[in-house]
Coordinates of C-alpha atoms and ligand atoms in Angstrom, one line a residue:
X1 CA 106.4 80.0 122.5
X2 CA 108.6 81.8 125.0
X3 CA 107.4 83.6 128.0
X4 CA 107.0 87.1 126.6
X5 CA 105.1 85.8 123.6
X6 CA 102.7 84.0 125.9
X7 CA 102.1 87.3 127.8
X8 CA 101.5 89.1 124.5
X9 CA 99.1 86.4 123.3
X10 CA 97.2 86.5 126.6
X11 CA 97.0 90.3 126.6
X12 CA 95.5 90.3 123.1
X13 CA 92.9 87.7 124.0
X14 CA 91.9 89.9 126.9
X15 CA 91.6 93.0 124.6
X16 CA 89.6 91.1 122.1
X17 CA 87.1 89.8 124.7
X18 CA 86.7 93.2 126.4
X19 CA 86.3 94.9 123.1
X20 CA 83.5 92.6 122.0
X21 CA 81.7 92.8 125.3
X22 CA 81.7 96.6 125.2
X23 CA 80.3 96.6 121.7
X24 CA 77.4 94.2 122.5
X25 CA 76.3 96.1 125.6
X26 CA 76.3 99.8 124.6
X27 CA 76.7 100.2 120.9
X28 CA 73.3 99.8 119.3
X29 CA 71.6 102.5 117.2
X30 CA 68.2 102.6 115.7
X31 CA 67.5 105.1 112.9
X32 CA 63.8 105.6 112.4
X33 CA 61.7 106.9 109.5
X34 CA 64.6 107.7 107.3
X35 CA 64.7 107.7 103.5
X36 CA 67.4 105.3 102.3
X37 CA 69.4 106.1 99.2
X38 CA 71.5 103.0 98.3
X39 CA 73.0 102.2 94.9
X40 CA 71.4 98.8 94.4
X41 CA 67.9 100.5 94.6
X42 CA 66.7 102.4 91.6
X43 CA 64.7 104.8 93.8
X44 CA 65.0 106.1 97.4
X45 CA 63.1 104.1 99.9
X46 CA 61.0 106.2 102.3
X47 CA 60.1 105.5 105.9
X48 CA 62.7 102.9 106.6
X49 CA 64.1 101.7 109.9
X50 CA 67.7 100.7 110.3
X51 CA 69.2 98.9 113.3
X52 CA 72.9 98.9 113.9
X53 CA 74.6 96.7 116.5
X54 CA 78.2 97.1 117.2
X55 CA 79.9 98.1 113.9
X56 CA 77.4 96.6 111.5
X57 CA 73.9 97.0 110.1
X58 CA 71.8 94.2 111.4
X59 CA 68.3 95.1 110.1
X60 CA 66.6 97.3 107.5
X61 CA 62.8 97.3 107.6
X62 CA 59.8 99.1 106.3
X63 CA 58.2 98.6 109.7
X64 CA 59.2 99.9 113.1
X65 CA 61.9 97.6 114.7
X66 CA 61.2 96.8 118.4
X67 CA 64.2 97.4 120.6
X68 CA 65.0 97.6 124.3
X69 CA 65.3 100.8 126.3
X70 CA 69.1 100.8 126.1
X71 CA 69.2 101.3 122.3
X72 CA 70.0 104.8 121.1
X73 CA 67.4 106.2 118.6
X74 CA 67.8 108.8 115.9
X75 CA 64.9 110.4 114.1
X76 CA 65.5 110.2 110.4
X77 CA 62.3 112.1 109.3
X78 CA 63.0 114.3 106.3
X79 CA 66.6 113.2 105.9
X80 CA 68.5 110.7 103.7
X81 CA 70.6 107.8 104.7
X82 CA 73.4 106.7 102.3
X83 CA 76.5 104.6 102.4
X84 CA 79.7 106.5 103.3
X85 CA 81.9 107.4 100.4
X86 CA 85.1 105.6 99.4
X87 CA 87.8 107.8 97.9
X88 CA 90.0 105.2 96.2
X89 CA 93.0 107.4 95.5
X90 CA 94.4 109.5 98.4
X91 CA 98.0 110.0 99.7
X92 CA 97.8 110.4 103.5
X93 CA 101.5 110.8 104.2
X94 CA 101.9 114.2 102.6
X95 CA 101.3 117.2 104.9
X96 CA 99.8 119.3 102.1
X97 CA 101.7 122.3 101.0
X98 CA 104.5 122.0 103.6
X99 CA 108.1 121.8 102.4
X100 CA 109.7 118.3 102.5
X101 CA 112.5 117.5 104.9
X102 CA 112.4 120.7 106.9
X103 CA 114.1 120.9 110.4
X104 CA 112.2 124.0 111.3
X105 CA 110.2 123.4 114.5
X106 CA 107.4 125.7 113.3
X107 CA 106.9 123.5 110.2
X108 CA 107.0 120.4 112.4
X109 CA 104.1 121.9 114.5
X110 CA 102.1 122.6 111.4
X111 CA 102.7 119.1 110.2
X112 CA 101.3 117.7 113.4
X113 CA 98.2 120.0 113.1
X114 CA 97.7 118.7 109.5
X115 CA 97.9 115.0 110.4
X116 CA 95.6 115.4 113.4
X117 CA 92.9 117.1 111.2
X118 CA 93.4 115.1 108.0
X119 CA 91.2 112.1 108.9
X120 CA 88.5 114.4 110.3
X121 CA 88.4 116.4 107.1
X122 CA 87.8 113.2 105.1
X123 CA 84.9 112.4 107.5
X124 CA 83.6 116.0 107.3
X125 CA 83.0 115.4 103.6
X126 CA 81.5 111.9 104.2
X127 CA 84.5 109.9 103.1
X128 CA 84.5 106.9 105.5
X129 CA 86.8 104.7 103.5
X130 CA 90.1 105.6 101.7
X131 CA 92.6 103.7 99.6
X132 CA 96.2 105.0 99.6
X133 CA 97.6 103.4 96.5
X134 CA 101.3 103.8 97.3
X135 CA 102.0 103.8 101.0
X136 CA 103.7 101.7 103.6
X137 CA 102.0 99.8 106.4
X138 CA 103.7 102.0 109.0
X139 CA 102.5 105.3 107.6
X140 CA 99.0 104.0 107.1
X141 CA 99.0 102.8 110.8
X142 CA 99.9 106.4 111.8
X143 CA 96.7 107.6 110.0
X144 CA 94.7 104.9 111.7
X145 CA 96.0 105.8 115.1
X146 CA 93.8 108.9 115.3
X147 CA 90.6 108.2 117.3
X148 CA 88.3 109.1 114.4
X149 CA 89.4 108.2 111.0
X150 CA 88.1 106.6 107.8
X151 CA 88.8 102.9 107.3
X152 CA 92.0 102.9 105.3
X153 CA 93.4 100.4 102.8
X154 CA 96.6 100.5 100.8
X155 CA 98.5 99.3 97.7
X156 CA 102.2 98.7 97.8
X157 CA 104.2 100.8 95.3
X158 CA 106.5 99.0 92.9
X159 CA 108.4 101.7 91.0
X160 CA 111.4 100.9 88.8
X161 CA 114.9 102.0 89.8
X162 CA 115.1 105.8 89.3
X163 CA 111.7 105.9 87.7
X164 CA 108.6 107.9 88.6
X165 CA 107.7 108.8 91.3
X166 CA 111.3 108.3 92.6
X167 CA 112.6 111.0 90.3
X168 CA 111.1 113.5 92.7
X169 CA 112.9 112.0 95.7
X170 CA 116.5 112.9 96.5
X171 CA 118.8 110.3 94.9
X172 CA 120.5 109.4 98.2
X173 CA 117.3 108.2 99.8
X174 CA 114.9 107.3 97.0
X175 CA 115.6 103.6 97.1
X176 CA 115.4 103.4 100.9
X177 CA 112.2 105.4 101.1
X178 CA 110.6 103.1 98.5
X179 CA 112.0 99.7 99.5
X180 CA 109.9 97.7 97.1
X181 CA 111.4 99.0 93.9
X182 CA 111.9 96.7 90.9
X183 CA 115.2 96.4 89.1
X184 CA 114.5 96.7 85.4
X185 CA 117.2 94.9 83.4
X186 CA 116.2 96.8 80.2
X187 CA 117.4 100.0 81.9
X188 CA 120.5 98.5 83.6
X189 CA 123.1 100.6 81.8
X190 CA 121.8 104.0 82.9
X191 CA 119.9 102.9 85.9
X192 CA 121.8 100.1 87.6
X193 CA 120.7 98.4 90.8
X194 CA 121.7 100.7 93.8
X195 CA 125.0 99.5 95.3
X196 CA 124.7 97.0 98.1
X197 CA 121.2 95.9 96.9
X198 CA 120.6 92.2 96.4
X199 CA 119.2 91.7 92.8
X200 CA 117.2 88.6 94.0
X201 CA 115.1 91.0 96.2
X202 CA 114.2 93.3 93.4
X203 CA 112.7 91.0 90.8
X204 CA 109.0 91.5 90.1
X205 CA 108.2 88.2 91.9
X206 CA 110.1 89.1 95.1
X207 CA 108.7 92.6 95.2
X208 CA 105.1 91.5 94.7
X209 CA 105.5 88.7 97.4
X210 CA 106.8 91.3 99.9
X211 CA 103.9 93.6 99.1
X212 CA 101.4 90.8 99.5
X213 CA 103.0 89.8 102.9
X214 CA 102.6 93.4 104.1
X215 CA 98.8 93.2 104.0
X216 CA 98.2 95.4 100.9
X217 CA 95.1 94.9 98.7
X218 CA 97.0 95.8 95.5
X219 CA 100.3 96.5 93.7
X220 CA 100.8 99.9 92.1
X221 CA 103.0 100.3 89.1
X222 CA 104.0 103.6 87.5
X223 CA 103.7 104.0 83.7
X224 CA 105.1 107.4 83.3
X225 CA 108.1 108.5 81.1
X226 CA 107.8 112.2 82.0
X227 CA 105.3 115.0 82.5
X228 CA 104.3 117.3 79.6
X229 CA 106.9 117.3 76.9
X230 CA 109.3 115.1 78.9
X231 CA 109.8 111.5 78.1
X232 CA 113.2 110.5 79.6
X233 CA 112.3 108.9 82.9
X234 CA 113.0 105.1 83.0
X235 CA 109.9 103.0 82.7
X236 CA 108.8 99.4 83.2
X237 CA 109.2 97.1 80.2
X238 CA 106.3 95.0 78.9
X239 CA 108.0 91.9 80.1
X240 CA 108.5 93.2 83.6
X241 CA 104.9 94.3 83.7
X242 CA 103.8 90.9 82.6
X243 CA 105.7 89.3 85.4
X244 CA 104.2 91.7 87.9
X245 CA 100.7 90.9 86.5
X246 CA 101.3 87.1 87.0
X247 CA 102.7 87.5 90.5
X248 CA 99.9 89.8 91.6
X249 CA 97.3 87.3 90.5
X250 CA 99.1 84.5 92.3
X251 CA 98.9 86.5 95.6
X252 CA 95.3 87.6 95.1
X253 CA 96.2 91.3 94.7
X254 CA 94.7 93.6 92.1
X255 CA 97.1 95.5 89.9
X256 CA 96.8 99.3 89.7
X257 CA 98.7 101.5 87.3
X258 CA 99.5 105.2 87.3
X259 CA 99.1 106.3 83.7
X260 CA 97.5 109.4 82.2
X261 CA 99.0 109.7 78.8
X262 CA 97.6 107.8 75.8
X263 CA 100.8 105.8 75.1
X264 CA 101.2 104.9 78.8
X265 CA 97.6 103.9 79.2
X266 CA 97.9 101.6 76.1
X267 CA 100.8 99.9 77.9
X268 CA 98.5 99.5 80.9
X269 CA 95.9 97.8 78.8
X270 CA 98.5 95.6 77.1
X271 CA 99.7 94.7 80.6
X272 CA 96.2 93.6 81.6
X273 CA 96.1 95.9 84.7
X274 CA 92.9 95.9 86.8
X275 CA 92.7 99.7 87.4
X276 CA 94.1 102.7 85.7
X277 CA 94.5 105.3 88.4
X278 CA 94.1 108.4 86.3
X279 CA 91.9 109.7 83.4
X280 CA 93.5 109.9 80.0
X281 CA 94.2 113.6 79.6
X282 CA 97.5 113.6 77.8
X283 CA 96.5 112.7 74.3
X284 CA 100.1 112.9 72.9
X285 CA 100.1 114.2 69.3
X286 CA 96.3 114.4 69.4
X287 CA 96.3 116.9 72.2
X288 CA 95.0 119.9 70.2
X289 CA 92.0 118.0 68.6
X290 CA 88.5 119.1 69.6
X291 CA 85.7 116.7 70.4
X292 CA 86.5 113.0 70.6
X293 CA 89.4 111.9 68.3
X294 CA 88.9 108.4 66.9
X295 CA 92.2 107.2 68.6
X296 CA 90.9 108.2 72.0
X297 CA 87.5 106.7 71.4
X298 CA 89.2 103.4 70.3
X299 CA 91.3 103.5 73.5
X300 CA 88.3 104.0 75.7
X301 CA 86.5 101.2 74.0
X302 CA 89.3 98.8 74.9
X303 CA 89.3 100.1 78.5
X304 CA 85.6 99.2 78.5
X305 CA 85.8 95.9 76.7
X306 CA 88.5 94.7 79.0
X307 CA 86.6 95.9 82.1
X308 CA 89.5 97.9 83.4
X309 CA 88.7 100.2 86.3
X310 CA 89.1 103.8 85.5
X311 CA 89.6 106.7 87.9
X312 CA 89.1 110.0 86.2
X313 CA 91.0 112.0 88.9
X314 CA 89.7 115.2 87.3
X315 CA 91.1 117.3 90.2
X316 CA 94.8 116.6 89.6
X317 CA 95.4 119.6 87.3
X318 CA 92.8 122.1 88.7
X319 CA 94.4 121.4 92.1
X320 CA 97.5 123.0 90.8
X321 CA 96.0 125.8 88.8
X322 CA 93.7 126.7 91.8
X323 CA 96.9 128.1 93.4
X324 CA 96.6 131.0 90.9
X325 CA 93.1 132.0 92.2
X326 CA 93.7 135.1 94.3
X327 CA 90.8 134.3 96.7
X328 CA 91.3 130.5 97.1
X329 CA 92.1 130.7 100.8
X330 CA 89.1 132.9 101.5
X331 CA 86.8 130.0 100.5
X332 CA 85.0 129.5 103.9
X333 CA 85.3 125.7 103.5
X334 CA 89.1 126.0 103.9
X335 CA 88.5 127.0 107.5
X336 CA 86.5 123.7 108.0
X337 CA 89.2 121.4 106.6
X338 CA 92.5 123.2 107.3
X339 CA 93.8 123.7 110.8
X340 CA 93.8 127.5 111.7
X341 CA 97.6 127.8 112.1
X342 CA 98.2 126.0 108.8
X343 CA 95.6 128.1 107.0
X344 CA 97.4 131.2 108.2
X345 CA 100.7 129.8 107.0
X346 CA 99.3 129.1 103.6
X347 CA 99.0 132.9 103.3
X348 CA 102.7 133.5 103.8
X349 CA 105.4 134.0 101.2
X350 CA 107.1 130.8 102.3
X351 CA 104.0 128.8 101.4
X352 CA 104.2 129.8 97.8
X353 CA 107.3 127.6 97.0
X354 CA 105.3 125.1 94.9
X355 CA 103.4 127.7 93.1
X356 CA 106.8 129.2 92.0
X357 CA 108.0 125.7 91.1
X358 CA 104.9 125.0 88.9
X359 CA 104.5 128.4 87.2
X360 CA 107.9 130.1 87.5
X361 CA 109.2 132.5 90.2
X362 CA 107.5 135.5 88.7
X363 CA 103.9 134.4 89.0
X364 CA 101.6 136.5 86.8
X365 CA 98.5 134.7 87.9
X366 CA 96.0 136.2 85.5
X367 CA 98.2 135.9 82.5
X368 CA 99.0 132.3 83.1
X369 CA 95.4 131.3 83.8
X370 CA 94.4 132.9 80.5
X371 CA 97.2 131.1 78.7
X372 CA 96.5 127.6 80.2
X373 CA 92.8 127.9 79.6
X374 CA 93.1 129.3 76.1
X375 CA 95.7 126.9 74.7
X376 CA 95.9 123.1 75.1
X377 CA 98.9 123.7 77.4
X378 CA 100.2 121.1 79.9
X379 CA 98.0 122.4 82.8
X380 CA 94.8 122.8 81.0
X381 CA 94.0 119.2 80.3
X382 CA 91.1 118.6 82.7
X383 CA 88.8 119.4 79.8
X384 CA 90.2 116.5 77.8
X385 CA 89.8 114.3 80.9
X386 CA 86.2 115.3 81.2
X387 CA 85.5 114.6 77.5
X388 CA 87.1 111.2 77.9
X389 CA 85.1 110.4 81.1
X390 CA 81.8 111.3 79.5
X391 CA 82.7 109.1 76.5
X392 CA 83.5 106.2 78.7
X393 CA 80.3 106.6 80.6
X394 CA 78.3 106.6 77.4
X395 CA 79.9 103.2 76.5
X396 CA 78.2 101.9 79.7
X397 CA 81.4 101.7 81.8
X398 CA 81.0 101.6 85.6
X399 CA 82.9 104.6 86.9
X400 CA 85.1 104.8 90.0
X401 CA 85.8 107.7 92.4
X402 CA 89.4 108.8 93.2
X403 CA 90.5 112.3 93.8
X404 CA 94.3 111.8 94.0
X405 CA 94.5 114.1 97.1
X406 CA 97.0 115.7 97.0
X407 CA 98.2 115.1 93.5
X408 CA 101.2 117.5 94.1
X409 CA 102.4 119.5 97.0
X410 CA 99.6 122.0 96.3
X411 CA 97.3 123.4 99.0
X412 CA 94.7 123.5 96.2
X413 CA 93.9 119.9 97.0
X414 CA 92.5 119.4 100.5
X415 CA 91.3 116.1 102.2
X416 CA 87.6 115.4 101.8
X417 CA 86.9 118.7 100.1
X418 CA 88.8 117.5 97.0
X419 CA 86.7 114.3 96.9
X420 CA 83.6 116.5 96.9
X421 CA 85.1 118.7 94.2
X422 CA 85.9 115.6 92.1
X423 CA 82.2 114.6 92.3
X424 CA 81.3 118.2 91.2
X425 CA 83.6 117.9 88.2
X426 CA 82.2 114.6 87.2
X427 CA 78.7 116.2 87.3
X428 CA 80.1 119.1 85.2
X429 CA 81.4 116.5 82.7
X430 CA 77.9 115.3 82.2
X431 CA 77.9 112.2 84.4
X432 CA 74.4 111.6 85.9
X433 CA 74.2 111.8 89.7
X434 CA 73.3 108.1 90.1
X435 CA 76.5 107.1 88.3
X436 CA 78.6 109.4 90.5
X437 CA 76.8 107.9 93.5
X438 CA 77.6 104.4 92.4
X439 CA 81.2 105.3 91.7
X440 CA 81.8 106.5 95.2
X441 CA 80.0 103.6 96.9
X442 CA 79.3 100.2 95.3
X443 CA 81.7 100.4 92.3
X444 CA 84.7 101.4 94.5
X445 CA 83.7 98.7 97.0
X446 CA 83.7 96.1 94.3
X447 CA 87.0 97.3 92.8
X448 CA 88.7 96.9 96.1
X449 CA 87.1 93.5 96.7
X450 CA 85.3 94.9 99.8
X451 CA 81.6 94.8 98.7
X452 CA 80.8 92.4 101.6
X453 CA 81.6 95.3 104.0
X454 CA 80.8 98.5 102.1
X455 CA 78.9 100.2 99.3
X456 CA 75.2 99.8 100.2
X457 CA 72.8 100.2 103.1
X458 CA 72.1 96.5 103.8
X459 CA 72.3 94.1 106.7
X460 CA 75.7 92.7 107.3
X461 CA 77.6 95.8 106.0
X462 CA 79.9 97.9 108.2
X463 CA 77.8 100.8 109.5
X464 CA 79.8 103.6 107.8
X465 CA 76.9 105.8 106.8
X466 CA 75.8 109.3 106.2
X467 CA 72.7 111.3 107.1
X468 CA 72.2 114.0 104.5
X469 CA 69.9 116.9 104.5
X470 CA 69.3 116.6 100.7
X471 CA 68.9 113.8 98.2
X472 CA 72.2 113.1 96.4
X473 CA 70.3 111.8 93.4
X474 CA 68.8 115.3 93.0
X475 CA 71.9 117.5 93.4
X476 CA 75.6 116.8 93.8
X477 CA 75.7 119.6 96.4
X478 CA 73.8 117.1 98.7
X479 CA 77.3 115.6 99.4
X480 CA 78.2 118.8 101.2
X481 CA 75.0 118.9 103.2
X482 CA 75.9 116.2 105.7
X483 CA 74.1 116.3 109.1
X484 CA 75.8 113.3 110.7
X485 CA 78.5 110.8 109.8
X486 CA 78.1 107.3 111.2
X487 CA 81.4 105.7 111.7
X488 CA 81.3 102.0 112.6
X489 CA 78.0 102.6 114.3
X490 CA 79.0 105.8 116.1
X491 CA 77.0 108.8 115.1
X492 CA 79.1 112.0 114.8
X493 CA 77.7 115.5 114.3
X494 CA 79.4 116.9 111.2
X495 CA 80.4 120.2 112.6
X496 CA 82.4 118.6 115.5
X497 CA 84.8 117.3 112.8
X498 CA 85.6 120.7 111.4
X499 CA 89.1 122.1 111.8
X500 CA 87.7 125.2 113.5
X501 CA 85.3 123.3 115.7
X502 CA 85.4 124.5 119.4
X503 CA 85.4 121.3 121.4
Ligands
ZN1 ZN1 98.2 109.6 93.2

């Protein structure tokens, strides 16, 4: 160890010691007479007392817990204590709705506003844990550098050369922005290894090893040959997927797949992935069928039998079509989750670039909405996603919660608010409230391998909790009636997290 290393080591010991001392002395919280709603309990438990020390729950009792004078107390009479929500599919590095690669200082200022508010907006809607399934450690660290932020976890993205999502990134930078790409020999002729790259660094084994070393929980692959009618993007072969599967298992990572079309989800099942990160809403040649076509039922049965995690991500397509709603930005919740200057910018012509890209430059909103909702057109498929979700639920499958915020550069998806809207859509699909609750708490915690820390109100778990004015097992709207968010033992009044809060 050289001298500077020793200094660094000593400094971190000092930080660790002082951090622990501070926690023990002044961070204890007692919540009294509260009704606990926790997914391992069939019924809410009234008149409970919950003691938090430092960042963890240390006691839950049906009798008053004696504590010293220095412990902060919260009266829980008439309110509900739940675990904080986990949204297991968010993308925190996109400043929603802003153009990519702009040099305009005004846009840069709006980006800063967005990133400062983003973690608070998740918390505003009770999301105290997020998983970003395709991000780098550096960008995730930027999110976590804010003073108040949900606990964040990540997967490493392993796309193939020139494949999705790289097709949306400028060719000159796509393989430097996504360093952990896999060279797919089956596509070598049209999609060769980028010049200067070392083939040994882009095998499935090398890529998965790098992702594991970066501290990720999971590897994400992309089974996507094109949106809508398209099917010409290079994809991963079954053999490459098999090698990724083996390597991920060796490193203790779970394997997540982007796939939303029937044929692509079948590849995911054949490849033995752990989680499919979208609902099946592209039914290929069965798209126009009503009800539940037998092929979709069979597909969902194999998802269930193989215990594959399934995120419905019902908000993906409505998040885009919502841009056609003339009063979208007048929704009062937007002022709570979007910084004031950015909200004003969303109303400008410049902010309509993605709407024009998605629907054509001459946006006839009413006519398009009518068309997409009437026909089984590309953008109208959330209805199929809802039917599939309901069917999977009826098979007895444990559901997951993932909003895919933002699914596209659309200001129709907003942090936190979109998680709430995803839960509302699950309810509209006919999923009982207890199953939605389990999806956002214990099921997601288990899927991420983090059930020792999250998912229930029990001693030993991290104190990321919510105090709600209403029972979430009685109405899905309870998830928007948050009084306080408790973040690692620190109680925060919800309204102080709002984008328009006056501090
Ligand atoms: Zn996504």
